[in-house]
mmCIF file of C-alpha atoms and ligand atoms in Angstrom:
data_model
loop_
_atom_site.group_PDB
_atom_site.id
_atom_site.type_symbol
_atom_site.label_atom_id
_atom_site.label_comp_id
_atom_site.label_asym_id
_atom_site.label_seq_id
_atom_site.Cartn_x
_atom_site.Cartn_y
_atom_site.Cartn_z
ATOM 1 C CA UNK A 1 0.000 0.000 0.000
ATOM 2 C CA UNK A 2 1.222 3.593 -0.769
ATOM 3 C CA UNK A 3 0.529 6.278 1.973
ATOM 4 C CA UNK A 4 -0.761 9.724 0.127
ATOM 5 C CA UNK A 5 0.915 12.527 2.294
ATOM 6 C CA UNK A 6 2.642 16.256 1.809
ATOM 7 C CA UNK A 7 6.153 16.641 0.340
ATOM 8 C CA UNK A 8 8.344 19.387 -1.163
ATOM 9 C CA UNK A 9 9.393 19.084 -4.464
ATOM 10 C CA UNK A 10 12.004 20.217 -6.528
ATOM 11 C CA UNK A 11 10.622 19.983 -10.138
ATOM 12 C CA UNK A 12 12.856 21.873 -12.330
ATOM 13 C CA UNK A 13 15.772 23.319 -12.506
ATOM 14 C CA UNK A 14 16.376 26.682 -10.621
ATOM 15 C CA UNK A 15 12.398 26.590 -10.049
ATOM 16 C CA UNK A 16 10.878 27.660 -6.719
ATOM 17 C CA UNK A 17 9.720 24.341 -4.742
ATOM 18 C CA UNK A 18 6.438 23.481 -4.043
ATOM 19 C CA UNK A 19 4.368 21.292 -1.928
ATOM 20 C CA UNK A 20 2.146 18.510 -3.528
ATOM 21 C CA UNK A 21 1.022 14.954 -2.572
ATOM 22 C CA UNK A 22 2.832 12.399 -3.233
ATOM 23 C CA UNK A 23 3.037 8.432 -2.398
ATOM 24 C CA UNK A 24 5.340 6.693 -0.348
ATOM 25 C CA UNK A 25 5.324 3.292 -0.056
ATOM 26 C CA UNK A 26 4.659 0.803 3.060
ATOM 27 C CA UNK A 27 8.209 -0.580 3.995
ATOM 28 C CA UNK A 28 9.511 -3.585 2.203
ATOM 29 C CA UNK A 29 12.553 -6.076 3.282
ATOM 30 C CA UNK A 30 14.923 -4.334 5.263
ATOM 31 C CA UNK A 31 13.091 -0.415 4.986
ATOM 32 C CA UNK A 32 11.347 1.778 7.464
ATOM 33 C CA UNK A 33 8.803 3.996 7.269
ATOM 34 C CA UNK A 34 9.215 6.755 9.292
ATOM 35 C CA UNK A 35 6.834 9.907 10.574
ATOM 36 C CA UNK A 36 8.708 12.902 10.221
ATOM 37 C CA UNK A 37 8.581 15.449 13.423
ATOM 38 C CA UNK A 38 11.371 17.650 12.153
ATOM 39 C CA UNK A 39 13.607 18.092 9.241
ATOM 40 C CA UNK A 40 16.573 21.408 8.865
ATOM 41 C CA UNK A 41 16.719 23.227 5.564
ATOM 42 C CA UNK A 42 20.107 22.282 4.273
ATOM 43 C CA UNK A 43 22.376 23.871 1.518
ATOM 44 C CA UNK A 44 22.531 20.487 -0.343
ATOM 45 C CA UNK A 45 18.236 20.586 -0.570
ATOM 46 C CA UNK A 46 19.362 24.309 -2.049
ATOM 47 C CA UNK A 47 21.998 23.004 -4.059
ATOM 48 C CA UNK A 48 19.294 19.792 -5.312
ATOM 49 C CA UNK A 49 17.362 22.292 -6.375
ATOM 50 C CA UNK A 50 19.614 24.037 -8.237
ATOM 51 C CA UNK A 51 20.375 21.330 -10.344
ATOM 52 C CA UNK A 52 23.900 21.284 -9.006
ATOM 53 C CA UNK A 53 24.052 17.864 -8.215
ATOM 54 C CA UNK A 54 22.391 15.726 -10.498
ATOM 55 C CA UNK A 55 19.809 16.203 -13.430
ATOM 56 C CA UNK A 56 17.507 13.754 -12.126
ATOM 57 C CA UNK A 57 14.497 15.691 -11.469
ATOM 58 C CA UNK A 58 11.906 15.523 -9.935
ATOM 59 C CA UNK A 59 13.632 15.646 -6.336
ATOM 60 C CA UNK A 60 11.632 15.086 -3.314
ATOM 61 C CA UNK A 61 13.812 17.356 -0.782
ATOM 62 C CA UNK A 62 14.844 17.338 3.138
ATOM 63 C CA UNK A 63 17.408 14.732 4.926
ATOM 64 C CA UNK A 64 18.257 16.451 8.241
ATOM 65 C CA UNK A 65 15.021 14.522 9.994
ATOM 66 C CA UNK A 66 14.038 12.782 13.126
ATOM 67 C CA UNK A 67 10.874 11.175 13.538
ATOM 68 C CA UNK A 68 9.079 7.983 15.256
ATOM 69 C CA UNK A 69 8.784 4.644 13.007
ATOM 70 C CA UNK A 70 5.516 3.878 12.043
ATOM 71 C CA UNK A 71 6.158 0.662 10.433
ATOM 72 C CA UNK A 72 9.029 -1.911 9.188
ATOM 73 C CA UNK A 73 9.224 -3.918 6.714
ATOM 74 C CA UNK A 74 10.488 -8.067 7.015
ATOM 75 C CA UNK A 75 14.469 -8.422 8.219
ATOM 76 C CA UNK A 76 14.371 -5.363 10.648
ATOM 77 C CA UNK A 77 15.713 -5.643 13.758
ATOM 78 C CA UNK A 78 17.834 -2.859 14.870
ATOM 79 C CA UNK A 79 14.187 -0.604 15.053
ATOM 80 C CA UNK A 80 10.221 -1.502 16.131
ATOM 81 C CA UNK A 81 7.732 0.872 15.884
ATOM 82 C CA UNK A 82 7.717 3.598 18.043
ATOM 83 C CA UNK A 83 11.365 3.944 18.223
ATOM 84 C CA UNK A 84 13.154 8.110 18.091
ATOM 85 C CA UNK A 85 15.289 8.269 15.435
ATOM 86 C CA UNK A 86 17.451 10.049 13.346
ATOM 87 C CA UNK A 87 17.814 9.722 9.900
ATOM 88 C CA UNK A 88 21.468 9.578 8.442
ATOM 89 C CA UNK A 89 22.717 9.399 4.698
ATOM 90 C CA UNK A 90 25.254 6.726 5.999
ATOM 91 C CA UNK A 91 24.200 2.789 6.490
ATOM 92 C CA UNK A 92 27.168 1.277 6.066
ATOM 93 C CA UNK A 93 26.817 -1.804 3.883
ATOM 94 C CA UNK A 94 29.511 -4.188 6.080
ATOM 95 C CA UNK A 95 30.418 -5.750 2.359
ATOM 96 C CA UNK A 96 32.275 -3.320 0.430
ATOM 97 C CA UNK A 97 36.169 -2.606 0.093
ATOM 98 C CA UNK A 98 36.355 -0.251 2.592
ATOM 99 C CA UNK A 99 34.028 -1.765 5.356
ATOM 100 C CA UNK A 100 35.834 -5.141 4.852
ATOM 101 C CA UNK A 101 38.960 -2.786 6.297
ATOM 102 C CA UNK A 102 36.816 -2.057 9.032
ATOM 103 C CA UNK A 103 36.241 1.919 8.512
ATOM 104 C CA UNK A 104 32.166 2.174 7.515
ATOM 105 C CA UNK A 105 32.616 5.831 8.107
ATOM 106 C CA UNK A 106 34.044 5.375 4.301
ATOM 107 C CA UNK A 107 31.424 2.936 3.074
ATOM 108 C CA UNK A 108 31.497 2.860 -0.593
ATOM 109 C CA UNK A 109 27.745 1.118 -0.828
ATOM 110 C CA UNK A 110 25.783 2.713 1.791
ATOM 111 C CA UNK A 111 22.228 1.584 1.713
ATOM 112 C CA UNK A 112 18.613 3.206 1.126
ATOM 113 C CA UNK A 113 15.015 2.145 0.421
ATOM 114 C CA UNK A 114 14.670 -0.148 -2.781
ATOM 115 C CA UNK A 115 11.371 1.347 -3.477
ATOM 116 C CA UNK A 116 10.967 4.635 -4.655
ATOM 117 C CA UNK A 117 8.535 7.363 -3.490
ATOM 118 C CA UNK A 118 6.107 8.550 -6.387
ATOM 119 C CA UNK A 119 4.416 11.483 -7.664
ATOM 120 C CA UNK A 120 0.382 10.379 -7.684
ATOM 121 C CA UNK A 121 0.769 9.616 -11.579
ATOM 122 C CA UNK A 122 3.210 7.614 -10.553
ATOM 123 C CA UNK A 123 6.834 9.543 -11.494
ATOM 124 C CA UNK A 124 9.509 8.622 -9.092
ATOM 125 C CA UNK A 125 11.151 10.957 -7.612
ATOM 126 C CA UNK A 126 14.219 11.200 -6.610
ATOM 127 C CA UNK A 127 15.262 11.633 -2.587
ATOM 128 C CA UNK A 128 17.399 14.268 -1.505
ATOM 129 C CA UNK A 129 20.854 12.354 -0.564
ATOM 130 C CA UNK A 130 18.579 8.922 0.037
ATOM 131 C CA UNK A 131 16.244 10.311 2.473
ATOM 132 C CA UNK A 132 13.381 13.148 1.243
ATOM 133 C CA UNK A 133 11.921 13.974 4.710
ATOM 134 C CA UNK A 134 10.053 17.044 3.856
ATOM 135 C CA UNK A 135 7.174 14.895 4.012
ATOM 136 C CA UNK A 136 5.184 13.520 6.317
ATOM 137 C CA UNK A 137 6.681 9.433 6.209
ATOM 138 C CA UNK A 138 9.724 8.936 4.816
ATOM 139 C CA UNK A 139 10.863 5.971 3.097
ATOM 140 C CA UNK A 140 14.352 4.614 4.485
ATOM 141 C CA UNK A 141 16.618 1.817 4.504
ATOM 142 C CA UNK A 142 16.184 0.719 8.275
ATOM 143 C CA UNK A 143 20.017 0.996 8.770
ATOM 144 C CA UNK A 144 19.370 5.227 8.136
ATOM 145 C CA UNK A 145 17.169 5.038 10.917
ATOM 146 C CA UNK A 146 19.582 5.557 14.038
ATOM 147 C CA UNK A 147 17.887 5.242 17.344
ATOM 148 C CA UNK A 148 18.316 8.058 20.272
ATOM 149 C CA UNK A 149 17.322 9.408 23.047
ATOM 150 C CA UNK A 150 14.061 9.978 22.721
ATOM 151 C CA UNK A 151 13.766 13.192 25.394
ATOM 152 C CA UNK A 152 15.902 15.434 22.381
ATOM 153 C CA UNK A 153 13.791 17.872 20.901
ATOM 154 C CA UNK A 154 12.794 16.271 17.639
ATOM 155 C CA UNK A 155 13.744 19.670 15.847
ATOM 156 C CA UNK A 156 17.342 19.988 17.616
ATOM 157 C CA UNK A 157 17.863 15.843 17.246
ATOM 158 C CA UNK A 158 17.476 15.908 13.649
ATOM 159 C CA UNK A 159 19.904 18.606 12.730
ATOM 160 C CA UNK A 160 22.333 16.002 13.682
ATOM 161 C CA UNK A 161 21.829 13.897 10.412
ATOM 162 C CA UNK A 162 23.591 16.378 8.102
ATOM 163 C CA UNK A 163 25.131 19.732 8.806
ATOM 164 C CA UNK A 164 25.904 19.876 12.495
ATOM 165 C CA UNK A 165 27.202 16.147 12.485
ATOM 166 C CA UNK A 166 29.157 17.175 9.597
ATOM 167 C CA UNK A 167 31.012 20.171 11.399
ATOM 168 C CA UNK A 168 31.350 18.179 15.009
ATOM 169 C CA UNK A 169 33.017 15.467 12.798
ATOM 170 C CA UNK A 170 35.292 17.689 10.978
ATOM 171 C CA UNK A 171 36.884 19.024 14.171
ATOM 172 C CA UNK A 172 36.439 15.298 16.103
ATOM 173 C CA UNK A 173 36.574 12.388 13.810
ATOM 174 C CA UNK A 174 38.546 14.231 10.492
ATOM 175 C CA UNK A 175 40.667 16.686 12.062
ATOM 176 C CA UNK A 176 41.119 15.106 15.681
ATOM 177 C CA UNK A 177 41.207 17.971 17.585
ATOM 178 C CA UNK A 178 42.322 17.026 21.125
ATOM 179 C CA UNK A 179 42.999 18.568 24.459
ATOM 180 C CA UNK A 180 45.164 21.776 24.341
ATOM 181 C CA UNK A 181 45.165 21.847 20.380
ATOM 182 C CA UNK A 182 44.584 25.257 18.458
ATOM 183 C CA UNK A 183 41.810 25.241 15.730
ATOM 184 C CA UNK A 184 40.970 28.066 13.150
ATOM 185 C CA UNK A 185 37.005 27.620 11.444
ATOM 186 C CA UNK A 186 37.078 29.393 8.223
ATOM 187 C CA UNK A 187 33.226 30.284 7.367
ATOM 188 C CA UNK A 188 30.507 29.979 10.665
ATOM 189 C CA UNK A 189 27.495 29.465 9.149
ATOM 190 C CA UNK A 190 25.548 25.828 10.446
ATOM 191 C CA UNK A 191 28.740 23.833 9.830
ATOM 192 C CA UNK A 192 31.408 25.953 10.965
ATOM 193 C CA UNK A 193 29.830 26.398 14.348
ATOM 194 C CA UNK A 194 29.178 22.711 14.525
ATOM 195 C CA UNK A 195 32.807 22.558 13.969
ATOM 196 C CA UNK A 196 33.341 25.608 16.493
ATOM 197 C CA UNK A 197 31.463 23.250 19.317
ATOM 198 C CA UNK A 198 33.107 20.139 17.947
ATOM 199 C CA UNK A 199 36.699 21.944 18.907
ATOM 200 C CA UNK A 200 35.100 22.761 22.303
ATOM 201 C CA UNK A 201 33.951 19.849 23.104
ATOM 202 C CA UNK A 202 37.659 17.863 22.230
ATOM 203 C CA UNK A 203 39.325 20.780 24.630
ATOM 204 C CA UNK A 204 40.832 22.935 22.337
ATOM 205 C CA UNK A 205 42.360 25.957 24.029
ATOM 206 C CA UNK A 206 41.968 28.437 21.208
ATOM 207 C CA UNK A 207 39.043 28.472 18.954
ATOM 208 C CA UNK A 208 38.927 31.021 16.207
ATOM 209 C CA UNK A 209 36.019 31.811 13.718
ATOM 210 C CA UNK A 210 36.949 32.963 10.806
ATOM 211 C CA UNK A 211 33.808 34.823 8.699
ATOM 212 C CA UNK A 212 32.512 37.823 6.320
ATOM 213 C CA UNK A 213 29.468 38.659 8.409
ATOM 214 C CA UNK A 214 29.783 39.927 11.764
ATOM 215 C CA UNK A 215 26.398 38.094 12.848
ATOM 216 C CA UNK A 216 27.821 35.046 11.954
ATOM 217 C CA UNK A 217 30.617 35.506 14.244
ATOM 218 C CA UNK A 218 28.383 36.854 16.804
ATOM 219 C CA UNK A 219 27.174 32.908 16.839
ATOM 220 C CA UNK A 220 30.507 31.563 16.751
ATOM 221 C CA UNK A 221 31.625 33.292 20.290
ATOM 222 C CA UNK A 222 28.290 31.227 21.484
ATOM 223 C CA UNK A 223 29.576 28.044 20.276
ATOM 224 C CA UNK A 224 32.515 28.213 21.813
ATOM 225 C CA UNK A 225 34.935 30.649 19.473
ATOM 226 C CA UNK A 226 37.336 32.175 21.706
ATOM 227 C CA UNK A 227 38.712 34.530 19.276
ATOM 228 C CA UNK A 228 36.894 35.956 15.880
ATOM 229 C CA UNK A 229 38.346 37.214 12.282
ATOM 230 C CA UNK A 230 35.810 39.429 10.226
ATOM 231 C CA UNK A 231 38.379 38.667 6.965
ATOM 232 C CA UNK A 232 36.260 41.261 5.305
ATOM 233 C CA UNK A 233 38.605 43.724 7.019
ATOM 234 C CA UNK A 234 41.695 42.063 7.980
ATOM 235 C CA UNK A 235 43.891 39.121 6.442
ATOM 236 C CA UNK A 236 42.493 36.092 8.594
ATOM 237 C CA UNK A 237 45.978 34.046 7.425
ATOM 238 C CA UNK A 238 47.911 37.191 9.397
ATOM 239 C CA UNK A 239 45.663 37.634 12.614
ATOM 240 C CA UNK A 240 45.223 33.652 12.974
ATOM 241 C CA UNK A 241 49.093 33.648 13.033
ATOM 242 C CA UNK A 242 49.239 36.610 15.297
ATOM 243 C CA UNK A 243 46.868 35.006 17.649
ATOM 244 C CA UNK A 244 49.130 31.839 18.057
ATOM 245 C CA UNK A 245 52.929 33.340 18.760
ATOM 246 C CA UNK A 246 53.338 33.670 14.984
ATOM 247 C CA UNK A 247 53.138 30.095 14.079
ATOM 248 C CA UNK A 248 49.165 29.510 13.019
ATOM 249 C CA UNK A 249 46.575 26.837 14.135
ATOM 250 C CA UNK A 250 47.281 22.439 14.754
ATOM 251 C CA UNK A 251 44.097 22.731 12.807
ATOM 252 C CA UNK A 252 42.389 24.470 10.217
ATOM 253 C CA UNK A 253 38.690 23.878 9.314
ATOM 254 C CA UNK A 254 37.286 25.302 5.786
ATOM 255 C CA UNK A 255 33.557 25.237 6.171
ATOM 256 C CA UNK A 256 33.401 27.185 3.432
ATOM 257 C CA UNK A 257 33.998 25.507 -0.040
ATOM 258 C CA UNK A 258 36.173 27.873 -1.868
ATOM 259 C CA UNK A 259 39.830 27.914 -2.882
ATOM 260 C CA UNK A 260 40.286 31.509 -1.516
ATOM 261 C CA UNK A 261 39.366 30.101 1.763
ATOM 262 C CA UNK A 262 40.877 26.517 1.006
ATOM 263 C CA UNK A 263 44.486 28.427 0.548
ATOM 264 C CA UNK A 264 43.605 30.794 3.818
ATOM 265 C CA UNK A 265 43.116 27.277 5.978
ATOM 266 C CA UNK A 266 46.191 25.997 3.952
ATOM 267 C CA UNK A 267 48.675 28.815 5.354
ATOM 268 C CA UNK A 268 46.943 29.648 8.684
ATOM 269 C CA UNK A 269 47.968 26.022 9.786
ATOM 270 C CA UNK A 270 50.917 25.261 11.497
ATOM 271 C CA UNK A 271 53.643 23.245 10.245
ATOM 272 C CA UNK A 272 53.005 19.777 10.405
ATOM 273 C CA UNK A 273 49.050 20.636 11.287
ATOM 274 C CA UNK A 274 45.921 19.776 9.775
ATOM 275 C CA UNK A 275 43.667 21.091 7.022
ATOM 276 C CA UNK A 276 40.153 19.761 6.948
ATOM 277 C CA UNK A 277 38.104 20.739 3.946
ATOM 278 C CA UNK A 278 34.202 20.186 5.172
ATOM 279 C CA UNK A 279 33.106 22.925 2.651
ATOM 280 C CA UNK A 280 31.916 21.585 -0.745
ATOM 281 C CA UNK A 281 33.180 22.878 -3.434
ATOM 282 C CA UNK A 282 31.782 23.457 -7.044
ATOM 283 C CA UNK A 283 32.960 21.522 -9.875
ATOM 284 C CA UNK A 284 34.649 24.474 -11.768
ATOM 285 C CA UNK A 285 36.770 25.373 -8.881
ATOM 286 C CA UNK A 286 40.616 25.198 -9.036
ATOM 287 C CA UNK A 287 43.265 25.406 -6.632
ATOM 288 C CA UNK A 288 47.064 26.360 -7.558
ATOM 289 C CA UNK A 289 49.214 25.751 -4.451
ATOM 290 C CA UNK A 290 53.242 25.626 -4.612
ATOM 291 C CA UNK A 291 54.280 21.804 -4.340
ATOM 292 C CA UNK A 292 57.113 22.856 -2.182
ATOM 293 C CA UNK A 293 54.757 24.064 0.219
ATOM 294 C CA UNK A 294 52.565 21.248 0.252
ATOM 295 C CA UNK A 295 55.695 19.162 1.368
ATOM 296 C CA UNK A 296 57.518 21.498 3.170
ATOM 297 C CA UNK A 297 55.099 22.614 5.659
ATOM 298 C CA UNK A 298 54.305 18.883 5.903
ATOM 299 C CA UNK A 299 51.314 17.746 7.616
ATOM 300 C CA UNK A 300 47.953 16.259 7.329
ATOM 301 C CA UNK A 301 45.814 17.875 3.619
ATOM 302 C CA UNK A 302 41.984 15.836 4.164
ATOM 303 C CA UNK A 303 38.504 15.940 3.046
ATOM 304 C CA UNK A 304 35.753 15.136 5.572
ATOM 305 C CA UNK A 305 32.659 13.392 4.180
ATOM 306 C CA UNK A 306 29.888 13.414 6.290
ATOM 307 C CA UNK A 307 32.169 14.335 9.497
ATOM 308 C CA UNK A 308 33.535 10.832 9.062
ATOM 309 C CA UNK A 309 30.659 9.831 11.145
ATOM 310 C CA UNK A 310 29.686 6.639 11.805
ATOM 311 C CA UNK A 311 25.934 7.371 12.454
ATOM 312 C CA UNK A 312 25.323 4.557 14.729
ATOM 313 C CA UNK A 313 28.314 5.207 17.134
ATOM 314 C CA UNK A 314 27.759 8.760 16.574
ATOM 315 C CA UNK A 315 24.443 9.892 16.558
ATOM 316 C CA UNK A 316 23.186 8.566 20.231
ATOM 317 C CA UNK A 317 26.384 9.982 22.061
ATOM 318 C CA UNK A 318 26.470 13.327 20.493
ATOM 319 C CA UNK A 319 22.349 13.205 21.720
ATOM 320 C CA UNK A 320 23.577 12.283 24.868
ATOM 321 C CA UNK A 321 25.976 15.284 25.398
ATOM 322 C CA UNK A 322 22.874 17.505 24.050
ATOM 323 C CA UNK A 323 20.905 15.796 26.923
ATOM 324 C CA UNK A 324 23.581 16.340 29.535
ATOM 325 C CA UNK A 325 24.093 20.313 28.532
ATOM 326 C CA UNK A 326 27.646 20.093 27.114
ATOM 327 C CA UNK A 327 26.330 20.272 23.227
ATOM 328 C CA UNK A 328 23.773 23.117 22.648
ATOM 329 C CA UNK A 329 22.185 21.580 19.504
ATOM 330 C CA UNK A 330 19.122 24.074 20.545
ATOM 331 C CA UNK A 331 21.008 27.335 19.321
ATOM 332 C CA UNK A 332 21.453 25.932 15.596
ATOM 333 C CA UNK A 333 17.116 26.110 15.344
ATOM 334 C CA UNK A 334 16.689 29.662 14.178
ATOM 335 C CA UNK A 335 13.792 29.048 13.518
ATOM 336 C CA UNK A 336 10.745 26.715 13.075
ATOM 337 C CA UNK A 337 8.606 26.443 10.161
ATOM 338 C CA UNK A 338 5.751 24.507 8.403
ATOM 339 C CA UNK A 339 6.665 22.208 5.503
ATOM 340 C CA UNK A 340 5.180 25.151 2.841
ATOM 341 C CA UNK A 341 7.919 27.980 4.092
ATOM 342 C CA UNK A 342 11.009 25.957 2.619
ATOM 343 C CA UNK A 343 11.308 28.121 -0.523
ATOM 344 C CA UNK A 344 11.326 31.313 1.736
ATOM 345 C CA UNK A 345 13.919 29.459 4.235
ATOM 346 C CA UNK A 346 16.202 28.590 1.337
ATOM 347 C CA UNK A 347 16.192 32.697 0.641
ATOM 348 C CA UNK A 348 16.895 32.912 4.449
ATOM 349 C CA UNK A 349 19.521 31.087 4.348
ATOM 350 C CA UNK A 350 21.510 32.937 1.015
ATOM 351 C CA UNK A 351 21.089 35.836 2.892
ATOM 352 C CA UNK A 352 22.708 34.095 5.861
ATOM 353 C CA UNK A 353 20.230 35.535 8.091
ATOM 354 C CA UNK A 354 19.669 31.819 9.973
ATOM 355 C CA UNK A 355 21.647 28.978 10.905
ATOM 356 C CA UNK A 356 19.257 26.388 10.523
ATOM 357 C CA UNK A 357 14.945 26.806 9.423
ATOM 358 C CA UNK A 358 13.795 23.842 10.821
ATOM 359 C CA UNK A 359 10.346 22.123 9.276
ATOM 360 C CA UNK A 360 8.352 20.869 12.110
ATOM 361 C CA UNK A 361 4.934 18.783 11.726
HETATM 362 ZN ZN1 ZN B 401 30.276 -0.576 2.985
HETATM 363 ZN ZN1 ZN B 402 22.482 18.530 4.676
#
């Protein structure tokens, strides 16, 4: 049986979204259907949208969701009905190359729901990054469903799918921040602060947001910056060296996708440090850095996909700390919306007037 219910689509290229009715299938082996109780506006639902992903339209948007599961399908058993849960865009598979080498945080086959969700005449649509949860069920493999805590906030829980998982991650799992280390974030919108509280949370001793926008590093001191940059004004590669006895950061985060702000995280470092490149790029960007450099300031160059997360491991303990008041996952919910406002939100969110427009039903 199909369940008729609300979603946001992206039909077209560069069009606005809308919301229409569309069909989402009771869970088959191995799936979950899950009711959707919040779910973040995200860049990459922007970028779907866009076209700047794929071509396959018609997308059926939203992945940064928590909800309760309605209903499995046969061969579940790591959820039952009833169950909180966060949806992530990472099941590891436990069969591929790089799960056989035990690290599923790189699984090359991660999982989602074999059937697809449907427009009423029947055109499948494609989900945003495996998931579409601006709807009211979702359609999931049941390893995306990640069970937590179920006293979080169902609008603060599910930002931890996407964007604040992937900053936390960058500064925990890709960039290892420990006790006593210095960390530079370039860009502080919903990622770099994740990253921001991420460096917190490992004990760095100097935190330093790097942005354009002085609201945006207004948010960073909250999260835990203990120094800001506006690099509108003032050479961030200078003043993050200045801030650390002339020798720049053990790491540098780019939250920001750019090679102007790849090469300021590349020479704000300090030698032998760590770049971490969170930020996604576009495909026409280009970076030109001297080879010498890249081996003489030696060191640690990496990408972080995801934060590295393994969503399982991940998503309850990082819940946990949220519970416990050490992670303020509240402050990245700007603001709450219904599932029509996500065209406006996107808008919002170019302006960089919010860190996170949360859909609530
Ligand atoms: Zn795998
Ligand atoms: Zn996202």
């Amino acid at each position: 049986m199909a369940n008729a219910v609300k979603g946001v689509i992206a039909g077209a290229k560069g069009a606005p979204v809308s919301v229409e009715t569309i069909l989402v299938p009771d869970p088959g082996p191995g799936e979950a259907l899950v009711r959707v109780q919040a779910c973040g506006v995200c860049h990459t639902d922007l970028h779907y949208r866009e076209g700047a992903i794929t071509n396959d339209f018609p997308f059926l948007l939203g992945h940064e969701a928590s909800g309760i599961v309605e209903k499995v399908g046969p061969n579940v058993t790591n959820v039952a009905p009833g169950d909180f849960v966060i949806l992530a865009w990472r099941a590891p598979c436990g069969t591929c190359r790089s799960c056989l080498r035990g690290r599923p945080w790189y699984c090359f086959a991660s999982r989602n729901a074999q059937q697809k969700m449907t427009r009423q005449d029947g055109t499948p649509l494609a989900a945003a990054i495996g998931i579409g949860a601006f709807a009211e069920l979702a359609l999931v493999a049941a390893g995306q469903a990640v069970k937590v805590n179920p006293a979080a906030r169902p609008e603060a829980a599910g930002l931890v799918g996407c964007g604040i998982m992937a900053g936390l991650g960058a500064a925990i799992n890709t960039g290892g921040v420990s006790r006593g280390d210095s960390v530079a974030v370039i860009g502080c919108g919903g990622v770099g602060n994740a990253a921001i509280a991420g460096a917190k949370l490992a004990g760095a001793h100097t935190i330093i947001g790097v942005d354009v926008d002085d609201r945006k590093l207004e948010w960073a001191k909250q999260f835990g910056a203990t120094h800001t940059i506006n690099s509108r004004h003032t050479d961030p590669v200078q003043a993050i060296r200045d801030l650390t006895g002339g020798n720049g950061v053990n790491v540098a985060i780019e939250a920001v996708g750019k090679p102007e702000t790849y090469r300021q995280a590349f020479y704000a470092r300090d030698h032998a440090g760590t770049v971490v490149l969170v930020g996604v790029p576009s495909p026409e960007m280009k970076i030109e850095l001297p080879l010498l450099e890249v081996f003489g300031r030696g060191g640690v160059l990496r990408s972080s996909w995801y934060g590295d997360c393994l969503p399982t491991r991940d998503f309850p303990m990082f819940i946990d700390l949220y519970l416990q008041g050490r992670l303020d996952l509240e402050r990245f919910v700007s603001e709450t919306i219904t599932l029509d406002k996500v065209e406006e939100a996107f808008h919002k969110m170019e302006r960089g007037e919010v860190l996170r427009s949360v859909v609530v039903f």
